[in-house]
Coordinates of C-alpha atoms in Angstrom, one line a residue:
Chain A
M1 CA -32.3 1.6 4.8
I2 CA -30.1 4.4 5.9
L3 CA -28.8 5.1 2.4
S4 CA -30.3 4.2 -1.0
V5 CA -28.5 5.1 -4.2
R6 CA -30.3 4.5 -7.5
D7 CA -28.7 4.7 -11.0
L8 CA -26.2 7.3 -9.9
Q9 CA -24.1 9.0 -12.5
V10 CA -21.3 11.5 -12.2
S11 CA -19.9 13.0 -15.4
F12 CA -16.9 15.2 -15.9
P13 CA -16.6 17.6 -18.9
V14 CA -13.5 17.1 -21.1
G15 CA -12.1 18.9 -24.1
R16 CA -12.6 22.5 -25.1
L17 CA -14.9 24.3 -27.6
M18 CA -15.6 22.2 -30.6
N19 CA -14.7 18.8 -29.2
R20 CA -16.3 19.2 -25.8
S21 CA -17.6 15.9 -24.4
A22 CA -18.0 14.2 -21.1
I23 CA -16.7 11.1 -19.4
L24 CA -18.7 9.1 -16.8
G25 CA -16.7 8.7 -13.6
V26 CA -19.6 6.9 -12.1
A27 CA -21.7 5.3 -14.7
G28 CA -25.0 4.3 -13.1
V29 CA -24.7 2.4 -9.7
S30 CA -27.3 1.4 -7.3
F31 CA -26.9 0.1 -3.7
D32 CA -28.4 0.2 -0.2
I33 CA -26.8 0.4 3.2
A34 CA -28.9 -0.7 6.2
A35 CA -28.5 0.9 9.6
G36 CA -25.5 -0.5 11.4
E37 CA -24.1 -2.1 8.3
T38 CA -20.7 -1.8 6.8
F39 CA -20.5 -1.6 3.0
A40 CA -17.2 -1.6 1.2
L41 CA -16.4 -0.1 -2.2
V42 CA -13.5 -1.9 -3.8
G43 CA -11.6 -1.1 -7.0
E44 CA -8.4 0.0 -8.4
S45 CA -7.2 3.5 -9.1
G46 CA -9.6 5.3 -11.4
S47 CA -12.5 3.0 -10.9
G48 CA -14.6 5.8 -9.5
K49 CA -14.9 4.7 -5.9
T50 CA -13.8 8.0 -4.3
T51 CA -16.0 10.0 -6.8
L52 CA -19.0 7.8 -5.8
A53 CA -18.4 8.5 -2.1
R54 CA -18.0 12.2 -2.7
A55 CA -21.2 12.2 -4.7
V56 CA -23.1 10.5 -1.9
N57 CA -21.8 13.1 0.5
L58 CA -22.9 15.9 -2.0
L59 CA -19.3 17.0 -2.3
Q60 CA -19.6 16.2 -6.0
P61 CA -22.5 17.2 -8.2
I62 CA -24.3 14.3 -9.9
S63 CA -25.6 14.2 -13.4
A64 CA -28.3 11.6 -12.9
G65 CA -29.8 9.3 -10.3
E66 CA -31.3 9.4 -6.9
I67 CA -29.8 9.5 -3.4
T68 CA -32.1 8.8 -0.5
F69 CA -30.6 9.2 3.0
D70 CA -32.6 8.3 6.1
G71 CA -35.9 8.4 4.1
K72 CA -35.3 11.8 2.5
R73 CA -34.2 12.6 -1.1
I74 CA -30.9 14.5 -0.8
D75 CA -29.6 14.6 -4.3
G76 CA -31.2 18.0 -5.1
L77 CA -29.9 19.8 -2.0
K78 CA -27.5 22.7 -2.5
G79 CA -25.6 25.2 -0.3
A80 CA -26.9 25.8 3.2
A81 CA -29.5 23.1 2.8
T82 CA -26.7 20.5 2.9
K83 CA -25.5 21.6 6.3
P84 CA -27.8 19.6 8.5
L85 CA -27.0 16.6 6.4
R86 CA -23.4 16.7 7.2
R87 CA -24.2 16.2 10.9
E88 CA -25.8 12.9 10.0
M89 CA -23.2 11.8 7.4
A90 CA -19.6 12.3 8.5
M91 CA -16.6 11.9 6.2
M92 CA -13.2 10.5 7.2
F93 CA -10.5 11.6 4.8
Q94 CA -7.6 9.6 3.4
D95 CA -4.6 11.4 4.6
P96 CA -4.7 11.1 8.4
V97 CA -2.3 14.0 9.3
G98 CA -3.0 16.1 6.3
S99 CA -6.7 16.3 7.0
L100 CA -6.0 17.8 10.5
S101 CA -5.1 21.4 10.6
P102 CA -1.5 21.6 11.8
R103 CA -1.9 24.7 14.0
V104 CA -4.9 23.5 15.9
Q105 CA -4.8 21.4 19.0
V106 CA -6.5 18.0 19.1
R107 CA -9.1 19.3 21.5
D108 CA -10.3 21.9 19.0
I109 CA -10.1 19.5 16.1
V110 CA -12.4 16.9 17.6
T111 CA -14.9 19.6 18.9
E112 CA -14.9 21.6 15.6
P113 CA -18.1 20.0 14.4
F114 CA -19.9 21.4 17.5
R115 CA -18.8 24.9 16.5
V116 CA -19.5 24.5 12.8
H117 CA -23.1 23.3 13.5
G118 CA -23.7 25.6 16.4
V119 CA -24.3 22.8 18.8
E120 CA -24.2 24.0 22.5
A121 CA -22.1 21.7 24.5
D122 CA -19.4 21.6 27.2
L123 CA -16.6 21.3 24.6
R124 CA -14.0 20.3 27.2
A125 CA -16.1 17.4 28.4
E126 CA -17.0 16.5 24.9
A127 CA -13.3 16.3 23.8
D128 CA -12.6 14.0 26.7
R129 CA -15.6 11.8 25.9
L130 CA -14.7 11.6 22.2
L131 CA -11.0 10.9 22.9
S132 CA -11.8 8.1 25.3
L133 CA -14.3 6.6 22.8
V134 CA -11.4 6.2 20.3
G135 CA -9.0 5.0 23.0
L136 CA -6.9 8.0 23.5
S137 CA -6.1 9.5 26.9
G138 CA -7.1 13.0 27.8
D139 CA -3.5 14.2 27.5
F140 CA -3.9 14.0 23.8
A141 CA -6.3 17.0 23.8
N142 CA -3.4 19.4 24.1
R143 CA -1.3 18.0 21.4
F144 CA -0.8 19.2 17.8
P145 CA -1.2 16.9 14.8
H146 CA 2.5 16.7 14.2
Q147 CA 2.9 15.2 17.7
L148 CA 0.7 12.2 16.7
S149 CA 1.7 9.0 15.1
G150 CA -0.2 7.8 12.0
G151 CA -2.5 5.6 14.1
Q152 CA -3.2 8.3 16.6
A153 CA -4.0 10.8 13.9
R154 CA -6.5 8.3 12.5
R155 CA -8.1 8.0 15.9
V156 CA -8.4 11.7 16.1
G157 CA -10.0 11.7 12.6
V158 CA -12.5 9.0 13.8
A159 CA -13.3 11.0 17.0
R160 CA -14.1 14.1 14.9
A161 CA -16.2 12.0 12.5
I162 CA -18.4 10.6 15.4
A163 CA -18.6 13.9 17.3
L164 CA -22.2 14.7 16.4
N165 CA -23.5 11.1 16.5
P166 CA -23.8 10.6 12.7
K167 CA -25.9 7.8 11.3
L168 CA -23.4 7.1 8.5
I169 CA -19.6 7.4 8.3
I170 CA -17.9 7.5 4.9
A171 CA -14.3 6.4 5.3
D172 CA -12.0 6.9 2.4
E173 CA -9.1 4.4 2.6
P174 CA -9.1 4.3 6.4
T175 CA -5.9 2.3 6.7
A176 CA -3.9 3.7 3.8
G177 CA -0.3 4.4 4.8
L178 CA -0.6 2.7 8.2
D179 CA 1.7 -0.1 9.3
V180 CA 0.1 -3.5 9.6
S181 CA 0.5 -3.5 13.4
V182 CA -1.5 -0.2 13.6
Q183 CA -3.9 -1.0 10.8
G184 CA -5.6 -3.6 12.9
E185 CA -6.0 -1.1 15.7
V186 CA -7.9 1.3 13.5
L187 CA -10.1 -1.5 12.0
N188 CA -10.9 -2.9 15.5
L189 CA -11.8 0.6 16.6
L190 CA -14.2 1.1 13.7
N191 CA -15.8 -2.4 14.3
D192 CA -16.1 -1.6 17.9
L193 CA -17.7 1.9 17.4
R194 CA -20.1 0.5 14.9
E195 CA -21.4 -2.0 17.4
R196 CA -21.5 0.4 20.3
L197 CA -23.0 3.4 18.4
G198 CA -24.9 1.5 15.8
L199 CA -23.2 3.4 13.0
A200 CA -23.5 2.5 9.3
M201 CA -20.3 2.7 7.4
L202 CA -19.3 3.1 3.8
I203 CA -15.6 2.1 3.4
I204 CA -13.6 2.8 0.3
T205 CA -10.5 0.8 -0.1
H206 CA -8.3 -1.0 -2.5
N207 CA -7.0 -3.4 0.2
L208 CA -9.1 -6.6 -0.1
H209 CA -7.8 -8.1 3.1
V210 CA -9.1 -5.2 5.0
V211 CA -12.6 -5.5 3.4
H212 CA -12.8 -9.2 4.4
H213 CA -12.5 -8.3 8.1
V214 CA -14.7 -5.3 8.3
A215 CA -17.4 -5.2 5.7
D216 CA -20.7 -7.0 5.7
R217 CA -21.3 -6.4 2.1
M218 CA -19.2 -5.1 -0.7
A219 CA -19.2 -3.9 -4.3
V220 CA -16.4 -4.2 -6.8
M221 CA -16.1 -1.3 -9.2
Y222 CA -14.6 -1.2 -12.6
L223 CA -14.7 1.9 -14.9
G224 CA -17.4 3.5 -12.7
R225 CA -19.7 0.5 -12.6
F226 CA -20.4 -2.3 -10.1
V227 CA -19.3 -5.6 -11.6
E228 CA -20.2 -7.6 -8.6
T229 CA -22.1 -6.9 -5.3
G230 CA -22.9 -9.2 -2.4
E231 CA -22.1 -10.5 1.0
T232 CA -18.4 -10.1 1.6
E233 CA -17.9 -13.6 2.8
A234 CA -19.7 -15.1 -0.1
I235 CA -17.7 -13.1 -2.6
F236 CA -14.4 -14.1 -0.9
Q237 CA -15.5 -17.8 -0.9
A238 CA -16.5 -17.8 -4.6
P239 CA -16.0 -14.7 -6.7
A240 CA -18.3 -14.9 -9.7
H241 CA -17.1 -12.0 -11.9
P242 CA -13.8 -12.6 -13.6
Y243 CA -12.5 -9.2 -12.5
T244 CA -13.3 -9.9 -8.8
A245 CA -11.6 -13.3 -9.2
A246 CA -8.5 -11.6 -10.7
L247 CA -8.4 -8.9 -7.9
L248 CA -8.7 -11.6 -5.2
S249 CA -6.0 -13.7 -6.8
A250 CA -3.6 -10.6 -7.1
N251 CA -3.2 -10.4 -3.3
P252 CA 0.2 -11.7 -2.4
E253 CA -0.1 -13.6 0.9
P254 CA 2.7 -13.8 3.5
D255 CA 3.3 -17.5 2.9
P256 CA 6.2 -18.6 0.8
D257 CA 4.7 -22.0 0.1
K258 CA 1.3 -20.8 -1.0
A259 CA 0.4 -22.0 -4.5
K260 CA 0.2 -19.0 -6.7
D261 CA -2.7 -19.8 -9.0
R262 CA -3.0 -16.2 -10.1
I263 CA -5.3 -14.8 -12.8
S264 CA -3.2 -12.3 -14.6
L265 CA -5.0 -9.6 -16.6
P266 CA -3.6 -8.7 -20.0
A267 CA -3.4 -5.0 -21.1
E268 CA -4.1 -2.0 -18.9
V269 CA -7.3 -0.4 -17.7
P270 CA -9.0 1.2 -20.7
S271 CA -9.4 5.0 -20.8
L272 CA -12.8 6.4 -19.7
L273 CA -12.7 8.4 -23.0
A274 CA -12.8 5.2 -25.0
R275 CA -15.0 2.7 -23.1
P276 CA -14.9 -0.7 -24.7
T277 CA -18.1 -1.9 -26.3
G278 CA -20.2 -4.7 -24.9
C279 CA -18.9 -5.8 -21.5
E280 CA -16.3 -3.2 -20.6
F281 CA -14.1 -5.8 -19.0
H282 CA -13.9 -8.0 -22.1
T283 CA -10.6 -6.4 -23.3
R284 CA -8.8 -7.9 -20.3
C285 CA -11.0 -10.9 -19.4
P286 CA -9.4 -14.3 -19.8
W287 CA -12.8 -15.9 -20.2
A288 CA -14.2 -13.4 -22.8
Q289 CA -16.2 -14.8 -25.7
S290 CA -17.5 -13.2 -28.8
R291 CA -20.8 -12.1 -27.2
C292 CA -18.9 -10.2 -24.6
G293 CA -17.5 -7.7 -27.1
T294 CA -20.9 -6.7 -28.5
E295 CA -23.5 -7.0 -25.8
A296 CA -23.3 -5.3 -22.4
P297 CA -24.3 -7.7 -19.6
A298 CA -27.1 -6.5 -17.2
A299 CA -26.5 -7.1 -13.5
Q300 CA -28.2 -10.4 -12.6
G301 CA -29.5 -11.4 -9.1
T302 CA -30.9 -9.6 -6.1
D303 CA -28.7 -10.0 -3.0
R304 CA -25.7 -11.1 -5.1
R305 CA -25.5 -9.1 -8.3
I306 CA -23.1 -10.0 -11.1
A307 CA -22.7 -8.1 -14.3
C308 CA -21.3 -10.9 -16.5
H309 CA -22.6 -13.1 -19.3
F310 CA -20.7 -16.1 -18.0
P311 CA -20.3 -15.9 -14.2
L312 CA -17.6 -18.2 -12.9
S313 CA -18.3 -21.4 -11.1
P314 CA -16.3 -21.7 -7.8
G315 CA -12.6 -22.3 -8.3
A316 CA -12.7 -21.7 -12.0
R317 CA -9.3 -21.2 -13.7
P318 CA -8.7 -19.2 -16.8
P319 CA -8.9 -21.3 -20.0
A320 CA -5.3 -20.7 -21.2
V321 CA -3.9 -21.6 -17.8
Q322 CA -5.7 -24.9 -17.7
E323 CA -4.2 -25.9 -21.0
T324 CA -0.7 -25.2 -19.9
A325 CA -1.2 -27.0 -16.6
S326 CA -2.4 -30.2 -18.1
Chain B
M1 CA 30.1 -15.2 -3.5
T2 CA 28.4 -12.4 -1.8
V3 CA 27.8 -9.1 -3.6
L4 CA 27.1 -7.0 -0.5
S5 CA 28.2 -7.9 3.0
I6 CA 27.2 -5.7 5.8
H7 CA 28.9 -6.2 9.1
N8 CA 28.0 -4.5 12.4
L9 CA 26.9 -1.3 10.6
N10 CA 26.1 1.6 12.9
V11 CA 24.7 4.9 11.7
T12 CA 24.3 7.9 14.0
F13 CA 22.6 11.3 13.3
S14 CA 23.5 14.3 15.3
T15 CA 20.3 16.1 16.3
E16 CA 19.4 18.9 18.6
G17 CA 18.2 16.5 21.3
G18 CA 21.5 14.5 21.1
D19 CA 22.9 11.7 19.0
L20 CA 20.3 9.5 17.4
H21 CA 21.5 5.9 16.9
A22 CA 19.5 5.1 13.8
L23 CA 21.1 1.8 12.9
K24 CA 22.7 -0.5 15.5
D25 CA 24.9 -3.4 14.6
V26 CA 23.2 -4.3 11.4
S27 CA 24.6 -7.4 9.7
F28 CA 23.4 -9.3 6.7
E29 CA 24.6 -10.5 3.3
V30 CA 23.3 -10.3 -0.2
P31 CA 24.6 -13.3 -2.1
E32 CA 25.2 -13.3 -5.8
R33 CA 22.1 -13.7 -8.0
R34 CA 19.8 -13.7 -5.0
I35 CA 16.8 -11.5 -4.0
V36 CA 17.0 -10.4 -0.4
G37 CA 14.0 -8.7 1.2
I38 CA 14.1 -6.2 4.0
V39 CA 10.9 -5.9 5.9
G40 CA 9.9 -3.6 8.7
E41 CA 7.5 -0.9 9.7
S42 CA 7.8 2.9 9.6
G43 CA 10.9 4.0 11.6
C44 CA 12.7 0.7 11.4
G45 CA 15.6 2.2 9.5
K46 CA 15.0 0.8 6.0
S47 CA 15.6 4.1 4.3
T48 CA 18.6 5.0 6.5
L49 CA 20.1 1.6 5.5
I50 CA 19.7 2.3 1.8
N51 CA 21.1 5.8 2.1
A52 CA 24.1 4.5 4.0
I53 CA 24.8 1.9 1.3
L54 CA 24.5 4.5 -1.4
G55 CA 26.6 7.0 0.5
L56 CA 23.7 9.4 0.5
L57 CA 23.2 10.0 4.3
A58 CA 22.1 13.4 5.2
D59 CA 24.7 15.9 6.4
N60 CA 24.1 15.2 10.0
G61 CA 24.4 11.5 9.6
R62 CA 27.5 9.3 9.7
V63 CA 28.6 5.7 9.6
S64 CA 29.8 5.3 13.2
G65 CA 31.0 1.8 13.0
G66 CA 31.1 -1.4 11.0
E67 CA 31.7 -2.0 7.3
M68 CA 29.7 -2.5 4.0
M69 CA 31.8 -4.7 1.7
F70 CA 30.7 -4.4 -2.0
Q71 CA 32.9 -6.4 -4.4
G72 CA 35.8 -6.4 -2.0
R73 CA 35.6 -2.7 -1.2
D74 CA 34.2 -1.0 2.0
L75 CA 31.6 1.5 0.7
S76 CA 31.9 3.6 3.9
R77 CA 35.6 4.3 3.0
L78 CA 35.1 5.3 -0.6
S79 CA 35.4 8.9 -1.7
P80 CA 32.3 10.7 -2.9
R81 CA 33.8 10.5 -6.4
E82 CA 34.3 6.7 -6.2
M83 CA 30.7 6.4 -5.0
T84 CA 29.4 8.4 -7.9
A85 CA 31.2 6.0 -10.2
L86 CA 29.5 3.0 -8.5
R87 CA 26.0 4.4 -8.3
G88 CA 24.2 3.6 -11.5
P89 CA 26.6 1.2 -13.4
Q90 CA 27.2 -1.1 -10.3
I91 CA 24.5 -0.3 -7.8
A92 CA 21.3 0.8 -9.4
T93 CA 18.1 1.9 -7.6
V94 CA 14.4 2.0 -8.1
F95 CA 12.2 4.0 -5.8
Q96 CA 8.5 4.1 -4.9
D97 CA 7.8 7.1 -7.1
P98 CA 8.9 6.6 -10.7
M99 CA 8.5 10.3 -11.4
G100 CA 11.4 10.9 -9.0
A101 CA 13.6 9.0 -11.4
L102 CA 12.3 10.3 -14.6
N103 CA 12.7 13.9 -15.8
P104 CA 9.3 15.2 -16.9
V105 CA 10.6 17.5 -19.6
I106 CA 12.9 15.1 -21.4
S107 CA 11.7 12.3 -23.7
V108 CA 12.0 8.8 -22.4
G109 CA 14.4 8.0 -25.3
R110 CA 16.8 10.8 -24.6
Q111 CA 16.8 9.9 -20.9
M112 CA 17.6 6.3 -21.8
T113 CA 20.4 7.2 -24.1
N114 CA 21.8 9.8 -21.7
I115 CA 22.3 7.3 -19.0
Q116 CA 24.6 5.2 -21.3
Y117 CA 27.1 8.1 -21.5
R118 CA 29.9 5.9 -20.1
S119 CA 29.2 2.9 -22.4
G120 CA 31.2 4.3 -25.4
L121 CA 28.5 3.2 -27.9
S122 CA 27.3 5.2 -30.8
N123 CA 23.9 7.0 -30.5
A124 CA 22.3 4.5 -32.8
E125 CA 23.5 1.6 -30.7
K126 CA 22.4 3.4 -27.5
A127 CA 18.9 3.9 -28.9
E128 CA 18.8 0.3 -30.0
R129 CA 19.7 -0.9 -26.5
A130 CA 17.0 1.4 -25.1
V131 CA 14.4 -0.1 -27.4
A132 CA 15.5 -3.6 -26.4
M133 CA 15.2 -2.8 -22.7
L134 CA 11.8 -1.2 -23.1
R135 CA 10.7 -4.3 -24.9
R136 CA 11.9 -6.5 -22.0
V137 CA 9.8 -4.5 -19.6
R138 CA 6.8 -4.9 -21.9
I139 CA 6.3 -1.4 -23.0
P140 CA 4.0 -1.6 -26.0
D141 CA 5.5 -0.2 -29.3
P142 CA 8.9 0.5 -27.8
E143 CA 10.3 2.4 -30.8
A144 CA 7.5 5.0 -30.6
A145 CA 7.8 5.1 -26.8
L146 CA 11.3 6.7 -27.1
A147 CA 9.8 9.9 -28.4
R148 CA 7.2 10.2 -25.6
F149 CA 7.4 12.0 -22.3
P150 CA 7.0 10.3 -18.9
H151 CA 3.5 11.8 -18.3
Q152 CA 2.2 10.1 -21.4
F153 CA 2.6 6.7 -19.7
S154 CA 0.4 5.1 -17.0
G155 CA 1.8 4.7 -13.4
G156 CA 2.6 1.0 -14.0
M157 CA 4.4 1.8 -17.2
K158 CA 6.4 4.6 -15.7
Q159 CA 7.6 2.2 -13.0
R160 CA 8.5 -0.3 -15.6
I161 CA 10.5 2.4 -17.5
A162 CA 12.3 3.3 -14.2
I163 CA 13.1 -0.4 -13.8
A164 CA 14.4 -0.6 -17.4
M165 CA 16.6 2.4 -16.8
A166 CA 18.0 1.0 -13.6
L167 CA 18.9 -2.4 -15.2
M168 CA 20.2 -0.9 -18.5
M169 CA 23.8 -0.9 -17.3
E170 CA 23.5 -4.4 -15.9
P171 CA 24.4 -3.5 -12.4
A172 CA 25.7 -6.1 -9.9
L173 CA 23.1 -4.9 -7.3
L174 CA 19.7 -3.4 -7.7
I175 CA 18.2 -1.7 -4.7
A176 CA 14.4 -1.5 -5.0
D177 CA 12.8 0.6 -2.3
E178 CA 9.1 -0.1 -2.1
P179 CA 8.8 -0.1 -5.9
T180 CA 5.3 -1.5 -6.0
T181 CA 3.7 0.2 -3.1
A182 CA 2.0 2.9 -5.1
L183 CA 0.7 0.4 -7.7
D184 CA -2.7 -1.3 -7.7
A185 CA -2.8 -5.0 -6.7
T186 CA -3.0 -6.4 -10.2
L187 CA -0.1 -4.2 -11.4
E188 CA 1.8 -4.9 -8.3
V189 CA 2.0 -8.6 -8.9
A190 CA 2.8 -8.1 -12.6
T191 CA 5.7 -5.8 -11.6
I192 CA 7.0 -8.4 -9.1
E193 CA 6.9 -11.1 -11.7
L194 CA 8.7 -8.8 -14.2
L195 CA 11.4 -8.0 -11.7
Q196 CA 11.9 -11.7 -10.9
E197 CA 12.3 -12.5 -14.6
L198 CA 14.7 -9.6 -15.3
Q199 CA 16.8 -10.5 -12.3
A200 CA 17.2 -14.0 -13.5
Q201 CA 18.1 -12.9 -17.1
I202 CA 20.6 -10.2 -16.0
G203 CA 22.0 -12.2 -13.1
C204 CA 22.1 -9.4 -10.7
S205 CA 21.3 -9.4 -7.0
V206 CA 18.4 -7.5 -5.6
L207 CA 17.9 -5.8 -2.3
F208 CA 14.1 -5.4 -2.1
I209 CA 12.7 -3.1 0.6
S210 CA 9.0 -3.4 1.4
H211 CA 6.6 -3.3 4.3
H212 CA 4.3 -5.7 2.4
L213 CA 4.8 -9.1 3.8
G214 CA 3.0 -10.8 1.0
V215 CA 5.2 -9.3 -1.6
I216 CA 8.3 -10.2 0.3
A217 CA 7.1 -13.8 0.6
E218 CA 6.4 -14.0 -3.1
L219 CA 9.6 -12.4 -4.4
C220 CA 12.4 -12.9 -2.0
E221 CA 14.6 -15.9 -1.2
D222 CA 16.1 -14.4 1.9
V223 CA 14.5 -11.9 4.3
V224 CA 15.9 -9.5 6.9
V225 CA 13.4 -8.2 9.5
M226 CA 14.2 -4.8 10.9
Y227 CA 12.9 -3.1 14.0
A228 CA 14.0 0.3 15.4
G229 CA 17.3 0.2 13.5
E230 CA 18.2 -3.3 14.3
V231 CA 18.1 -6.6 12.4
V232 CA 16.0 -8.6 14.7
E233 CA 15.8 -11.7 12.5
R234 CA 17.1 -13.0 9.3
G235 CA 17.2 -16.2 7.3
T236 CA 15.6 -17.7 4.2
T237 CA 12.1 -16.5 3.6
R238 CA 10.8 -20.0 4.4
Q239 CA 12.6 -20.1 7.7
V240 CA 11.5 -16.7 8.8
F241 CA 7.9 -16.9 7.6
N242 CA 7.2 -20.5 8.5
S243 CA 8.9 -20.6 11.8
P244 CA 9.6 -17.0 13.0
R245 CA 11.7 -17.0 16.2
H246 CA 11.9 -13.4 17.2
P247 CA 8.7 -12.2 19.0
Y248 CA 8.5 -9.1 16.8
T249 CA 8.5 -11.2 13.6
E250 CA 5.9 -13.5 15.1
R251 CA 3.6 -10.6 16.0
L252 CA 4.2 -8.8 12.7
L253 CA 3.1 -11.8 10.8
D254 CA 0.1 -12.3 13.0
C255 CA -1.0 -8.7 12.3
D256 CA -1.2 -9.2 8.6
P257 CA -5.0 -9.5 7.9
A258 CA -4.0 -11.7 4.9
R259 CA -2.9 -14.4 7.3
Q260 CA -6.4 -14.5 8.9
S261 CA -8.1 -16.6 6.3
S262 CA -11.4 -16.7 8.3
R263 CA -13.2 -13.5 9.0
T264 CA -12.5 -11.9 12.3
R265 CA -13.8 -8.8 13.9
Q266 CA -10.8 -8.4 16.3
L267 CA -7.6 -8.2 14.4
P268 CA -4.2 -8.7 16.2
T269 CA -2.1 -5.6 16.9
I270 CA 1.3 -4.8 18.5
P271 CA 0.5 -2.4 21.4
G272 CA 3.0 0.3 22.2
E273 CA 5.4 2.3 20.0
I274 CA 8.9 2.3 18.7
P275 CA 11.2 3.7 21.5
D276 CA 13.0 7.0 21.1
L277 CA 16.2 6.1 19.3
R278 CA 18.0 9.0 21.1
A279 CA 17.8 7.0 24.3
R280 CA 18.0 3.3 23.3
P281 CA 17.3 1.0 26.2
P282 CA 20.4 -0.9 27.3
G283 CA 18.7 -4.3 26.8
C284 CA 16.5 -5.7 24.0
I285 CA 15.0 -2.9 21.9
F286 CA 11.7 -4.8 21.5
A287 CA 11.4 -5.7 25.3
P288 CA 9.0 -2.9 26.2
R289 CA 6.4 -4.3 23.7
C290 CA 7.3 -8.0 24.0
H291 CA 4.8 -10.6 25.1
R292 CA 7.7 -12.9 26.2
R293 CA 9.7 -10.4 28.2
A294 CA 11.8 -11.8 31.0
P295 CA 14.3 -10.1 33.4
V296 CA 17.2 -11.2 31.2
C297 CA 15.8 -8.9 28.4
D298 CA 17.2 -5.9 30.2
T299 CA 20.7 -6.9 29.0
P300 CA 21.7 -6.8 25.3
P301 CA 20.5 -9.8 23.4
P302 CA 22.9 -11.9 21.3
D303 CA 22.4 -12.7 17.6
E304 CA 21.3 -16.2 18.4
A305 CA 21.6 -18.8 15.6
V306 CA 18.5 -20.9 15.2
Q307 CA 19.8 -23.0 12.4
D308 CA 21.9 -22.5 9.2
G309 CA 21.7 -18.9 8.3
H310 CA 18.6 -18.3 10.4
K311 CA 19.4 -15.9 13.2
A312 CA 17.3 -14.0 15.7
R313 CA 18.5 -11.2 18.1
C314 CA 16.6 -12.5 21.1
H315 CA 17.4 -14.0 24.5
M316 CA 14.5 -16.4 24.3
V317 CA 15.7 -18.2 21.2
T318 CA 16.9 -21.7 21.8
P319 CA 18.4 -23.5 18.8

């Protein structure tokens, strides 16, 4: 395993003086990523996926749990001790142009990791090598970020991330804000680099269609917990947690004749300040029963883990919808 | 009856590098009580088109040809004052970011009564209408909501309040520019369903702009596909999505990962980039990236009719 995370928690303090308390942004998650594997974190805004990724990269202090990277515990590392780690674990940020300094040429952007980590290299040759790896011609080395299209800026971000041959890349919404015709390019590039360089990847996204085509395994997050984890293909074929099923059904497909058997979720996502009792999804779950409101479900299974008292059978429809349909 | 009929619209911006021909011979219609989608990628001219319709082009932009008929009047010939009277009561808008439409320091109730200033109703009646409208967009406890401020609502609720405000004056046309793009998937579909329901109740027409093909397929009855400032294909959503005839539409639909139901490691893309609109090629605008390019494509393509109402601007289309 290149990365192992056990019972990770991240808490944020809220309130002042007398009514100080804390909310759990990440409320105890465990997962492993094998070398060369792509693992996707899926969830809606506020589900904790970015916080989790930042915690793995030690950009966010954790309040409990263990992070093991390449056989070494890293969760206690601080300050200068984290620096060698960042060579091995590269981060790709969400905003493609915004994460590139506007006054620095592409050549210097992609070779910045060499300077930061004091790695001796022929920077000119390295820039050419990295740009060609991500499919950009050498001319791009002299450009500034504002002279790049969204897709090209992403490629530069990828080039910078792979500069020092990391073992793991953490990509936060790698295709957000890109047009569909360009989105494919970036995903193909990531798939290709993974095969050629043997990279492991942690991809954070809310776009399920993207996950389907790049990730080997995935985890669905809700209120800072994993509700379902498993092989991507298996989860797409038969989602077992009602929240996963609802998310998958809420993906409009570009086909006007497609039957819209959608699972709509009542109410809004609960506040982290007032987590529901029992199963935290029961307030919105169309299948919820009385037990769900009182008893929190433990994640069942090994390869495929589902935190639900009543996992769905394939093709299950919400109870209310079945009544109206018949 | 058509609510909005755009015929050969051209928009030009004067820039330092010369005139930029942002919209070229754009034609389409928004029939009464219909939802028409406009789909296209960045730089296709969606926003320029909306700004032209609303009379809000930047100072260096101008309508350089064609007409935009709205209820029998050409919008490009109206005075700024006449346009101000139309925007809101007749042509309402919802944008991607609801906070752009809501004032953060004024309560939702006051904003919703303020926009009824031309209705001639009493304050009590205005408040009553505001509550009724909030209830229609499913804001819980609408009476109490009037006293709250925009930041006290979630993103999805803010967008629903913006929709409520846009539809309050029962406009003839609602222009919705990527209204669901910033929302999560489950909220996005809920908002689309709501929009559909309100449109049917109020009986207005909707011009819905999105880059999300799935949302267009779900919501819209007609679709207009734009590329580099031109309408390359239009027709009913079924015609265009089920049998696309313009190579760009074909490729665009192929690119959507949602269309690849089985898992693939190599996703389709459209190589190349949108040409510089300051120097439009004399022929077909998509020719440099087209997989079906032929010598004839160096001459301007006609708007070829495929069948009733289904048109594609391409030399290669045969009826």
